[in-house]
Short mmCIF file of C-alpha atoms and ligand atoms in Angstrom, two decimals:
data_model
loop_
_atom_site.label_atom_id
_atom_site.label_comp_id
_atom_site.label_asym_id
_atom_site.label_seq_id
_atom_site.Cartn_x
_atom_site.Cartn_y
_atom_site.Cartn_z
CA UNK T 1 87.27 124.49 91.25
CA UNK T 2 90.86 124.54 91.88
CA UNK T 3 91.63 122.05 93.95
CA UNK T 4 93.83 122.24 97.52
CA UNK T 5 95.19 119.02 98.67
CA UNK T 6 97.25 118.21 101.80
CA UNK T 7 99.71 116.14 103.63
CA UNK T 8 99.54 116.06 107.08
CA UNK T 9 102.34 114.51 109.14
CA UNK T 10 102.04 114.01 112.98
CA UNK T 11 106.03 115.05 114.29
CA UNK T 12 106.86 111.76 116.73
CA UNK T 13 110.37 110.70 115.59
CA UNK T 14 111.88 110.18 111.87
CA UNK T 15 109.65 110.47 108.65
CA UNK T 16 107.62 107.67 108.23
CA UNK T 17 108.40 106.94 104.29
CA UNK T 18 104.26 106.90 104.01
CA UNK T 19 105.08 110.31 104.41
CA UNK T 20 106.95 110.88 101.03
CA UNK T 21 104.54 108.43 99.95
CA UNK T 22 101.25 110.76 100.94
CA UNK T 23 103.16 113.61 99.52
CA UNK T 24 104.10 111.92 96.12
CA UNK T 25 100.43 111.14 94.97
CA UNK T 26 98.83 114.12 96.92
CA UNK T 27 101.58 116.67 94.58
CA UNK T 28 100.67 114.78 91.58
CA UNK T 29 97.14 115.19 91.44
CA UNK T 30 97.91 118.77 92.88
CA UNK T 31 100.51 119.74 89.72
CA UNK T 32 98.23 118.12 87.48
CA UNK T 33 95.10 120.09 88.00
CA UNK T 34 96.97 123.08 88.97
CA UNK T 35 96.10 123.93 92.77
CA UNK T 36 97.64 124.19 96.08
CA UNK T 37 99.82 122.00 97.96
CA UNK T 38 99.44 122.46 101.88
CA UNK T 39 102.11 120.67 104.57
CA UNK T 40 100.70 120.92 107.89
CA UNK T 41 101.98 119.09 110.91
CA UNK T 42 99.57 117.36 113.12
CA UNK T 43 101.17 117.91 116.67
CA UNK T 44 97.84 117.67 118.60
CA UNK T 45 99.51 114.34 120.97
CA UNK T 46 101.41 115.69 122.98
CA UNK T 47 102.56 112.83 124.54
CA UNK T 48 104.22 111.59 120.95
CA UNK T 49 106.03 114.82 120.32
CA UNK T 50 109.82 114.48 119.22
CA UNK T 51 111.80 117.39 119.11
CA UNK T 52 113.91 117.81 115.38
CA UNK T 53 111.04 115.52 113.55
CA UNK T 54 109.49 118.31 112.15
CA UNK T 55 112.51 119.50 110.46
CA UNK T 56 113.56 116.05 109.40
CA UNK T 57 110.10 116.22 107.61
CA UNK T 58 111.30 119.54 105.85
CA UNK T 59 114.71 118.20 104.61
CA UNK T 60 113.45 114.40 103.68
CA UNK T 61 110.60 116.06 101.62
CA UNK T 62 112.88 118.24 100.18
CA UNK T 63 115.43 115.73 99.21
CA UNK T 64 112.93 113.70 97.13
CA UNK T 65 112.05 117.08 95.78
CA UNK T 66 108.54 116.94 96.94
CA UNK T 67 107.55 120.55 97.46
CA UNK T 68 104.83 122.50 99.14
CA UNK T 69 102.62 126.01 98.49
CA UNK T 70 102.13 126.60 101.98
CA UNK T 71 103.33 124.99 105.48
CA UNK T 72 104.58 125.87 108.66
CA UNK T 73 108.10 127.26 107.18
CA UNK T 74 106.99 129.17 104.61
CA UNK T 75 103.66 130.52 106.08
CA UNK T 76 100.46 130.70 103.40
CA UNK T 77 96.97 132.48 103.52
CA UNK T 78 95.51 129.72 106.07
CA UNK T 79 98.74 130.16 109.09
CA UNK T 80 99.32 129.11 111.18
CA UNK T 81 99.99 125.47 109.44
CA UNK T 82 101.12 123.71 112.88
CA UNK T 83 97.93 122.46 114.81
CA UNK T 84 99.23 123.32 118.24
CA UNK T 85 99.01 126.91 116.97
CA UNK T 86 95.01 126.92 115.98
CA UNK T 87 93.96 125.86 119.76
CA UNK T 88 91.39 128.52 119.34
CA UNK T 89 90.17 127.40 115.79
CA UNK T 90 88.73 123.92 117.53
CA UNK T 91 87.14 125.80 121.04
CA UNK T 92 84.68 126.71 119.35
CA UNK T 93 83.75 123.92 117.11
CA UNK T 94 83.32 121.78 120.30
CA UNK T 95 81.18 124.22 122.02
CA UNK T 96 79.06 124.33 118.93
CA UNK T 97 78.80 120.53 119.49
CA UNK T 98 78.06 120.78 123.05
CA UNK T 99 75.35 123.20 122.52
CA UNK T 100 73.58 121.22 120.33
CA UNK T 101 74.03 117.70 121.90
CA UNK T 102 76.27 116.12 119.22
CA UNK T 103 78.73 116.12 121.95
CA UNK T 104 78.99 115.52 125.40
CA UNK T 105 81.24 115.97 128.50
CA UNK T 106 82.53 112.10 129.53
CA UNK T 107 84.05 111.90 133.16
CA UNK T 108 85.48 108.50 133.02
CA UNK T 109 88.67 107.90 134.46
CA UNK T 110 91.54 105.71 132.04
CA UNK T 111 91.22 103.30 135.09
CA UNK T 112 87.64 102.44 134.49
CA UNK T 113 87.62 102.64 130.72
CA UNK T 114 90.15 99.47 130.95
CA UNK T 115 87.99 97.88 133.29
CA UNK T 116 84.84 98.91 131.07
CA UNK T 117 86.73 97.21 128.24
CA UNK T 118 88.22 94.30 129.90
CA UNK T 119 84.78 93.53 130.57
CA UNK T 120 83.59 93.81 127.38
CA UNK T 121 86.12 91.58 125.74
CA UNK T 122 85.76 88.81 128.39
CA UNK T 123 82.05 89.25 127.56
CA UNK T 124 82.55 88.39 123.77
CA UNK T 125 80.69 91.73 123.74
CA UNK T 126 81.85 94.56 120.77
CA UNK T 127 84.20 97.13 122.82
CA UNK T 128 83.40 100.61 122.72
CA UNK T 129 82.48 103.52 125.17
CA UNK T 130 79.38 102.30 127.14
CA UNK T 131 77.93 106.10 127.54
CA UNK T 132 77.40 105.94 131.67
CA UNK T 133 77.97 109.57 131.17
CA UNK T 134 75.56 110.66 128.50
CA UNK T 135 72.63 112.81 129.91
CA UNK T 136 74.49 112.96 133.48
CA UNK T 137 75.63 116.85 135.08
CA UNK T 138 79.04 116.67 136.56
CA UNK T 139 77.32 116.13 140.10
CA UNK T 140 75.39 112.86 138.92
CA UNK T 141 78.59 111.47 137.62
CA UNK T 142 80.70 112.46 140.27
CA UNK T 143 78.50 110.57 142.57
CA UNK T 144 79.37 107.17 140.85
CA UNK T 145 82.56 105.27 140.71
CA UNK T 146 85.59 105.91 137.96
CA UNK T 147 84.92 109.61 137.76
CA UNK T 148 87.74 112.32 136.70
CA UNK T 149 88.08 115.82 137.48
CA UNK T 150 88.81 116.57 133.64
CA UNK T 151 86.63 115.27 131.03
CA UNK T 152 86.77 114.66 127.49
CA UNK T 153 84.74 115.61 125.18
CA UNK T 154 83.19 112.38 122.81
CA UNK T 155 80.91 112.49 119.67
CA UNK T 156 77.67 111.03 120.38
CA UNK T 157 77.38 109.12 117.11
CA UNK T 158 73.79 108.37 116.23
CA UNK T 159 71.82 105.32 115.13
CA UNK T 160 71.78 106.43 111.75
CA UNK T 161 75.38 107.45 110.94
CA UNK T 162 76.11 107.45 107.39
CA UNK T 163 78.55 104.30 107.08
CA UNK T 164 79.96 104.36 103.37
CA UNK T 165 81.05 107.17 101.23
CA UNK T 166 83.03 107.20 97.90
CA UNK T 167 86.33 106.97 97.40
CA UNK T 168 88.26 108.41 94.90
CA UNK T 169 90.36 105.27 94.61
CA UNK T 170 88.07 102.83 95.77
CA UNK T 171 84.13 103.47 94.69
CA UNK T 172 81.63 103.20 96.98
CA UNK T 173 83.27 102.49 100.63
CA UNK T 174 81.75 100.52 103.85
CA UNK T 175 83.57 101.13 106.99
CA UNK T 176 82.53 100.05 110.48
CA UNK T 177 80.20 101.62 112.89
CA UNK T 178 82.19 103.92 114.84
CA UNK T 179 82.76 104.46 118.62
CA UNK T 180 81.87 107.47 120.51
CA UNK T 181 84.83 109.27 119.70
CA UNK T 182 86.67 111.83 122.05
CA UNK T 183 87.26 114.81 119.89
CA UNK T 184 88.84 116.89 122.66
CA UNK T 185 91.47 115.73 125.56
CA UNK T 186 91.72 116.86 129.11
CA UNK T 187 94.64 118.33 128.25
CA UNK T 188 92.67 120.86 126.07
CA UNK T 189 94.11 119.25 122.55
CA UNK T 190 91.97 117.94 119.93
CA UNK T 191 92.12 114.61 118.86
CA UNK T 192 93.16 113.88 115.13
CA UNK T 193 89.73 113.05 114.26
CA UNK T 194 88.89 117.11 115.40
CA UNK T 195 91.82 119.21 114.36
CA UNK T 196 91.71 117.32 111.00
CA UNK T 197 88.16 117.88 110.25
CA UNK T 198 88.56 121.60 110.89
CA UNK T 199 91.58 122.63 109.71
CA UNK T 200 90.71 120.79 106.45
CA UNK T 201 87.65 122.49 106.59
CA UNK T 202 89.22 125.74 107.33
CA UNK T 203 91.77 125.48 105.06
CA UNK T 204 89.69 124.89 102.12
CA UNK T 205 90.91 121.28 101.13
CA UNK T 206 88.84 119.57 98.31
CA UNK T 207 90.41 116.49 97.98
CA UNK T 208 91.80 114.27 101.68
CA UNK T 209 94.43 111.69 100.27
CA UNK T 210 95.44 109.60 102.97
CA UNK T 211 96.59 106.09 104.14
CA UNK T 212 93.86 102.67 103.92
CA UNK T 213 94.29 103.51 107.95
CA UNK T 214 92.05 106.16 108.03
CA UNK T 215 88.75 104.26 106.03
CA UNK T 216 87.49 103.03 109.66
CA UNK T 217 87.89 106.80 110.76
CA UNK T 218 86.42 108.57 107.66
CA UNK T 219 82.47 107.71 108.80
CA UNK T 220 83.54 110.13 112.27
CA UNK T 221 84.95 112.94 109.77
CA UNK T 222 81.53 112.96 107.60
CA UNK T 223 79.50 113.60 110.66
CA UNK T 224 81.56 116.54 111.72
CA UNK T 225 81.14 118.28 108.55
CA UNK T 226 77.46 117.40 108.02
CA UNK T 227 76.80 118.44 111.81
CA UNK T 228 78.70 121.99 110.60
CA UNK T 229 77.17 122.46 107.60
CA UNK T 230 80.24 122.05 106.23
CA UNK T 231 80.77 120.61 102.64
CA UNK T 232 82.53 117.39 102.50
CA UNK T 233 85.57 116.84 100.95
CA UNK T 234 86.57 113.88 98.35
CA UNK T 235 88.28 111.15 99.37
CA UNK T 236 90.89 108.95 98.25
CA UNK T 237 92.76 106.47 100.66
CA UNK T 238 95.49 104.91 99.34
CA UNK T 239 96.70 101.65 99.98
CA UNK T 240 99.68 100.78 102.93
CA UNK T 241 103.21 100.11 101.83
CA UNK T 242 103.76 96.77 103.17
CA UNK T 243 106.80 94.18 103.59
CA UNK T 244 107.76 91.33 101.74
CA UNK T 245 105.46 89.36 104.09
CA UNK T 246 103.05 91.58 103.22
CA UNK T 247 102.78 92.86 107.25
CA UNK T 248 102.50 96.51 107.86
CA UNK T 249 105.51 98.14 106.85
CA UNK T 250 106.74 99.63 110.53
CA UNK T 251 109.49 101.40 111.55
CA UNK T 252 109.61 99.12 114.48
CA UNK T 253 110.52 95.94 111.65
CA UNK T 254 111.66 98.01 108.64
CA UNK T 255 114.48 100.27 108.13
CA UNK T 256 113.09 101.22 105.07
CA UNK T 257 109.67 102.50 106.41
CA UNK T 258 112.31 105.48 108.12
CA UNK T 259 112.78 108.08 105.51
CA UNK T 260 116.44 109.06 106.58
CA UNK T 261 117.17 105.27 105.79
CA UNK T 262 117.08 106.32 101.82
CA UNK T 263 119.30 108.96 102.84
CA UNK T 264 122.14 107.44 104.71
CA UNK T 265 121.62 104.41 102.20
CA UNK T 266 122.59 107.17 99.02
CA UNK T 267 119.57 106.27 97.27
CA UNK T 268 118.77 108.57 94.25
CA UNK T 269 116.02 110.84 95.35
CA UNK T 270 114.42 110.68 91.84
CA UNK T 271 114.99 106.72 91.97
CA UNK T 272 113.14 106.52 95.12
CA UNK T 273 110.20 109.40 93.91
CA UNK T 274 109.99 106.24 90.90
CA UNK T 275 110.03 103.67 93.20
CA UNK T 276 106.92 105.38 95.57
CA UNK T 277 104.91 106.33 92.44
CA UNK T 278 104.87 103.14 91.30
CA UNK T 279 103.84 101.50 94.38
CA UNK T 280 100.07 101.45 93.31
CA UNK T 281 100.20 103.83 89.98
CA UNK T 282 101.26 102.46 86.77
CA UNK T 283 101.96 104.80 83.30
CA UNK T 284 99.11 103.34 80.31
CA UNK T 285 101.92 101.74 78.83
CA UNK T 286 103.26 99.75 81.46
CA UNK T 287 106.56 101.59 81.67
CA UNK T 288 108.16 101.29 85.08
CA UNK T 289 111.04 103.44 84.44
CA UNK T 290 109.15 107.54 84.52
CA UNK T 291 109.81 110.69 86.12
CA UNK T 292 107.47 112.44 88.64
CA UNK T 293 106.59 114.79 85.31
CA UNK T 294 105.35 111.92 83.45
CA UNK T 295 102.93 110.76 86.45
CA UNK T 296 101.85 113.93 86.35
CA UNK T 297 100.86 114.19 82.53
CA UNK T 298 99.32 110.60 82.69
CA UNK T 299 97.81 110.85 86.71
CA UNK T 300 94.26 109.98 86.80
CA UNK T 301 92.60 108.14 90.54
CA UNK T 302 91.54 105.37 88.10
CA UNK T 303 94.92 104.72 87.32
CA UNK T 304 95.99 103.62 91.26
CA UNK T 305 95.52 100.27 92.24
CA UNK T 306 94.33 100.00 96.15
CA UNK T 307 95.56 96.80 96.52
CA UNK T 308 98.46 97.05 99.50
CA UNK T 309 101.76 97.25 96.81
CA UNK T 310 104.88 94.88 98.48
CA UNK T 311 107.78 97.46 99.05
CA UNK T 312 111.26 95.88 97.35
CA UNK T 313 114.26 96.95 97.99
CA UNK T 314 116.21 94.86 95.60
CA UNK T 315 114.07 97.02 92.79
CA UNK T 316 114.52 100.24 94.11
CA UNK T 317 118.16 98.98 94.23
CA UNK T 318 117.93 98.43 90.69
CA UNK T 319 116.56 101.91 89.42
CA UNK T 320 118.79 103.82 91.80
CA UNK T 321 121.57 101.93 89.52
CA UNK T 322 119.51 102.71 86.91
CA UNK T 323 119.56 106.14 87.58
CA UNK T 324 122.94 106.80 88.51
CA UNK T 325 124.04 105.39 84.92
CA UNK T 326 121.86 107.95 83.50
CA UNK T 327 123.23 111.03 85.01
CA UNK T 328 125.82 112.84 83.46
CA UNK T 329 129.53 112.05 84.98
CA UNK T 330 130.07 115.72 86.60
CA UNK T 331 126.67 115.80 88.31
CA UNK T 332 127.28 112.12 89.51
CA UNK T 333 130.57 113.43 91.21
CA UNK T 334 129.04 116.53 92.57
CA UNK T 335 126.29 114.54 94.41
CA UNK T 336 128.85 111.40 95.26
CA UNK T 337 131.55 114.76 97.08
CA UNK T 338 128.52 115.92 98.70
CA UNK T 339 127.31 112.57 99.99
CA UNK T 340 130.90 111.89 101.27
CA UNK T 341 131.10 115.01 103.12
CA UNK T 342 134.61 115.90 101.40
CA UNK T 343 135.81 119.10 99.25
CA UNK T 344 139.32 120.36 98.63
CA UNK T 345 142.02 117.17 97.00
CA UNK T 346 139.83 114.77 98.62
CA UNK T 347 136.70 116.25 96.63
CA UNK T 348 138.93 115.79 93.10
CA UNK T 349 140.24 112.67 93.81
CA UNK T 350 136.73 111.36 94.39
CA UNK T 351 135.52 113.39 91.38
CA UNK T 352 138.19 111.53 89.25
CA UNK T 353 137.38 108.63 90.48
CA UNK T 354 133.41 108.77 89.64
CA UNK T 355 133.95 107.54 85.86
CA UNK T 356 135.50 104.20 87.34
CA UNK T 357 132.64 103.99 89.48
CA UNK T 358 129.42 105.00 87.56
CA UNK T 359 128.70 101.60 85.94
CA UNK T 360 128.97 99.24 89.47
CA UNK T 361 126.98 100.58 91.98
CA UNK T 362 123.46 101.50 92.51
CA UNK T 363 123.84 103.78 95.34
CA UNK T 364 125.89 106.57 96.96
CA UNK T 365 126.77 104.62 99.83
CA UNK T 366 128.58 101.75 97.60
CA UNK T 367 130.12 104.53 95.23
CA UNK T 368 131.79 106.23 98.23
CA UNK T 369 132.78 102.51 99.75
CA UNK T 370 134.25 101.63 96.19
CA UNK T 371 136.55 105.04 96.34
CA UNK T 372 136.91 105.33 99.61
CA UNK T 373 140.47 103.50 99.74
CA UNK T 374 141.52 106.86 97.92
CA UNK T 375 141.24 108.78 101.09
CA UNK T 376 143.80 108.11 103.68
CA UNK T 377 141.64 108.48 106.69
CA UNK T 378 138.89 106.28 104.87
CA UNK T 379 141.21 103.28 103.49
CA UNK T 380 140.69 100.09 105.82
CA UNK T 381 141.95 96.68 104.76
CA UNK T 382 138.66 94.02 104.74
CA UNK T 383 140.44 90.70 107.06
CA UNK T 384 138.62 88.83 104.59
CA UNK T 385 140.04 90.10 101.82
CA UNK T 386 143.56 90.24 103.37
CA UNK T 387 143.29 86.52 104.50
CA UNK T 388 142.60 85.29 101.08
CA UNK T 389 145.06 87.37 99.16
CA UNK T 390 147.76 88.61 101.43
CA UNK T 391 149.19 85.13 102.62
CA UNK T 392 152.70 83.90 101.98
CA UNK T 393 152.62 83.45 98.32
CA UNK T 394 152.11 87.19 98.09
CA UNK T 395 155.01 88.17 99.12
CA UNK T 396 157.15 87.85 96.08
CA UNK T 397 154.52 89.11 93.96
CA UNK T 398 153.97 92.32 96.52
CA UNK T 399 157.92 93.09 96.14
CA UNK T 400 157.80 92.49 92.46
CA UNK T 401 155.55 95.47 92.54
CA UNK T 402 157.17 97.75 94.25
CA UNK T 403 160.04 97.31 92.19
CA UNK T 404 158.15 97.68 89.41
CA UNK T 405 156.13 100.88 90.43
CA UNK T 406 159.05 102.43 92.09
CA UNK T 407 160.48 102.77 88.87
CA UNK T 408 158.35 103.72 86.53
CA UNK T 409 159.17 107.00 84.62
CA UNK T 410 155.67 108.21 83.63
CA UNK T 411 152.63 106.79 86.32
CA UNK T 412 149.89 106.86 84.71
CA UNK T 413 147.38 103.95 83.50
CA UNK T 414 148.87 102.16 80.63
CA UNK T 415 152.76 102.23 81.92
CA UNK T 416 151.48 100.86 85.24
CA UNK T 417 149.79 98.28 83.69
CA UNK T 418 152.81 97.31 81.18
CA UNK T 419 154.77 97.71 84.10
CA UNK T 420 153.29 95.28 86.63
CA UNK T 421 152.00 92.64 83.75
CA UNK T 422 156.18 92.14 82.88
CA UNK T 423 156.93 92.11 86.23
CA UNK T 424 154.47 89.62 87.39
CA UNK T 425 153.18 87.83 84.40
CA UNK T 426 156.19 87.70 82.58
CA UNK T 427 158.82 88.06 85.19
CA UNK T 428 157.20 85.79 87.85
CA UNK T 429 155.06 84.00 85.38
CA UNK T 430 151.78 84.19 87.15
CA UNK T 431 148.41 84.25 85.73
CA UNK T 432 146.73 87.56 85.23
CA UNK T 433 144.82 86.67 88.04
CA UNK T 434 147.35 85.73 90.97
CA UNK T 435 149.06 88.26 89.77
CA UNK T 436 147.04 91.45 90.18
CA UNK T 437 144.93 89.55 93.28
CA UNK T 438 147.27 90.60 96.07
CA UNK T 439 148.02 94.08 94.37
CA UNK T 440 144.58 95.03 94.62
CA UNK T 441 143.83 94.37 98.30
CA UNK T 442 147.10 95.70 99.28
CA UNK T 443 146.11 99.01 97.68
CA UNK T 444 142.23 99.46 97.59
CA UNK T 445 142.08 96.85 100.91
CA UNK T 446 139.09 95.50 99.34
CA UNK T 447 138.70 92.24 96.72
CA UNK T 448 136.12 94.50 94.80
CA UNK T 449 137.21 97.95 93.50
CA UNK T 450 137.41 100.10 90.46
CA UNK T 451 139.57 98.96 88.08
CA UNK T 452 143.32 98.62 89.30
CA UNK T 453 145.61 100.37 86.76
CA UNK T 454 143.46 103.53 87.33
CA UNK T 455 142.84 103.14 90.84
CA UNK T 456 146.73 102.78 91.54
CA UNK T 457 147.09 105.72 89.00
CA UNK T 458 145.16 108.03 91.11
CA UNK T 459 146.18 106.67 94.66
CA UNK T 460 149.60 108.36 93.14
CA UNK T 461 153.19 106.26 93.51
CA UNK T 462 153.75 107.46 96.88
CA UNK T 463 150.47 106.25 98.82
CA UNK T 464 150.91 103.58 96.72
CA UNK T 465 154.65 102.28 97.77
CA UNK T 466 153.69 103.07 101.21
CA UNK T 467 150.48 100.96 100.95
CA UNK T 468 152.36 97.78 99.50
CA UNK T 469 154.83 97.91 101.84
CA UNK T 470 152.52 98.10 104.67
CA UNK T 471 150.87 94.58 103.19
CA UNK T 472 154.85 93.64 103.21
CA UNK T 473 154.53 94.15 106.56
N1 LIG A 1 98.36 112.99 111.11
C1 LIG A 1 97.81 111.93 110.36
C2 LIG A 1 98.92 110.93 110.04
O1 LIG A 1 100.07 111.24 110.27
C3 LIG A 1 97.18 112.45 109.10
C4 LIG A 1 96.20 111.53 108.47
C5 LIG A 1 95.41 112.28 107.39
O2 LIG A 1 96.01 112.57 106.36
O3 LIG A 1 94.25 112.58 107.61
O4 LIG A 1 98.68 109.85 109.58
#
């Protein structure tokens, strides 16, 4: 069998990063058994819909390197991959349903399903649809109270609906008795629980790989197929991503849980692709440091542990350092210019720069804040840092500079240093570090930088005059 597997967002505002998550173990199990990848976006509700999501799904996925066999961008032999495109590819199914009484027509209006359930939960009673329209024409039902002009269509889930199934992940599964569940709108959409089951169906997936979410749902999906005749897929729900507190992890709360976050933030992409795969998978030896290759050669269902893994920023912090030491200096630069949005002098400065950099930071973001004093139109002196080292006593030690630096024959890294330790350590006789304190917030306009000989190297005399004259001032 050669196994298809797919992700399928829903479009409604920025990647979720369960997204990349989904993706991550779904491509794995995909790459190691050698089948098809599939990207479809679930844009069924309507109401949800937000415009530029679905390509902010294409680039995130993309940045982490997590790439698809077919989709909506790049077509495939199932197309159209975007639900709202297959409206004719559920009709049918539901009229199938309808024939044979799986399904049925429900009037009720949103007003009286509140009131329905209002009731029920003042009643201590289980909440859930209470059938007043089962067995009833549309001129029965539109002789009683709450009725609609445009009805759904529910499942009518029997007695006997299988409950638990097996899980890929978890063995053998219970989940809750279902409600009757609407499978198409009045708008004419399907529901999730509809589009899903068909389009996985019609797009020959083997293997649905989804969030713990969906357990509660999966007992609704197994009746579809069984009423179709349709064989069932495998199933593997993974566990949720959640917060130190171990809530959830929600866009609402997180930042993290937005996948642009890891972009704006400079995150590696291959630090975060390490950081997802081992939320929940684990190589046989324990190692936590692997590439997406070695899940791969080692990925096995077995191996992923459904218990909900806490998602830590401080340790993705600390491979994205991790991996930034580990690239080689040039490709560092190229990624830290591209980041930064610069090219031209600005671009070589920066690319300079990246060597004083590569050992103190752990992401893009605090590389480009660490050599961003390099760039006129990015310098800006911290107050904090200015109130601490550009007081009174500076002064002499900022003109002592000056002179120093205005002088100098040859600027480059060791005759700066010689030059300013004479004329400060020698010549005013202050330590080391009350010495070269001021210098470097005067210049860099930061307490923390690269190291200051080189940094006032490649700021150049000139920017560098100007800039200790403007602390002067
Ligand atoms: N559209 C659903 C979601 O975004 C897909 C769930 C599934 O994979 O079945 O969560």
């Amino acid at each position: 069998m050669t196994v298809r597997l797919r992700v399928a967002p829903s479009p409604t505002g920025d990647p979720h990063v369960g997204t990349a998550y989904m993706s991550l173990f779904n491509l794995a199990f995909v790459r190691r058994e050698g089948g098809a990848f599939v990207l479809r976006i679930e844009d069924t509700d309507r109401a949800r819909l937000n415009e530029g999501s679905e390509q902010q799904i294409y680039d995130t996925l993309h940045w982490l390197g997590l790439d698809w066999d077919e989709g909506p961008d790049i077509g495939g032999p199932f197309a159209p991959y975007r639900q709202s495109e297959r409206l004719e590819t559920y009709r049918p199914v539901v009229e199938a349903l309808l024939e044979s009484g799986r399904a049925y027509h429900c009037w009720c209006s949103p007003a009286r399903l509140t009131e329905m359930r209002e009731a029920q939960q003042k009643a201590k009673q289980p909440t859930g649809y209470d059938r007043l329209c089962v067995g009833k024409t549309r001129e029965e039902r539109a002789a009683l109270p709450g009725f609609s002009e445009q009805p759904v269509v529910r499942m009518l889930i029997p007695d006997d609906a299988p409950l638990s199934f097996a899980d890929l992940i978890r063995g053998e599964v219970n989940a809750p008795r279902p409600d009757d569940q609407v499978l198409m709108k009045t708008d004419g959409f399907p529901t999730y629980h509809l589009a899903n089951v068909v389009d996985d169906h019609e797009m020959g997936i083997t293997h649905v790989v989804r969030g713990e979410e969906w357990i509660a749902s999966t007992p609704k999906h197994i009746l579809l197929y069984d009423w179709m005749g349709w064989e069932r897929p495998q199933f593997a729900h993974m566990p949720l991503l959640r917060n130190t507190d171990k809530s959830k992890i929600s866009k609402r709360k997180n930042p993290a849980a937005r996948l642009t976050w890891f972009v704006e933030q400079g995150f590696l992409p291959e630090a975060l692709r390490n950081f997802l795969a081992l939320m929940g998978y684990s190589l046989p030896d324990g190692q936590e440091v692997f590439s997406f290759e070695e899940m791969v050669a080692s990925f096995d269902w077995s191996r992923v542990n459904p218990v909900g893994p806490v998602f830590d920023v401080d340790k993705l912090r600390w491979l994205s350092g991790h991996y930034i030491r580990e690239l080689p200096v040039e490709e560092l630069a190229s990624r830290l210019v591209a980041f930064m949005g610069i090219d031209g002098a600005a671009a070589d400065v920066v690319t300079r720069a990246t060597p004083l950099v590569q050992e103190r930071v752990s992401t893009l973001l605090e590389a480009a804040g660490m050599v961003g004093f390099l760039l006129d139109d990015r310098f800006a002196m911290d107050p904090e840092a200015a109130a601490k080292q550009l007081g009174h006593d500076a002064r002499p030690v900022l003109e002592a500079a000056r002179g120093a630096l205005h002088d100098l024959t040859s600027f480059d890294t060791a005759a700066i240093e010689a030059a300013l330790r004479a004329a400060l350590v020698d010549g005013l006789g202050l330590k080391p570090k009350h010495a070269f304190g001021p210098i470097r917030v005067a210049v860099t306009g930061s307490t923390v930088s690269p190291p200051l000989f080189e940094s006032i190297e490649l700021l150049g005399r000139d920017r560098t005059l100007v800039r200790l004259e403007s602390a002067l001032n």
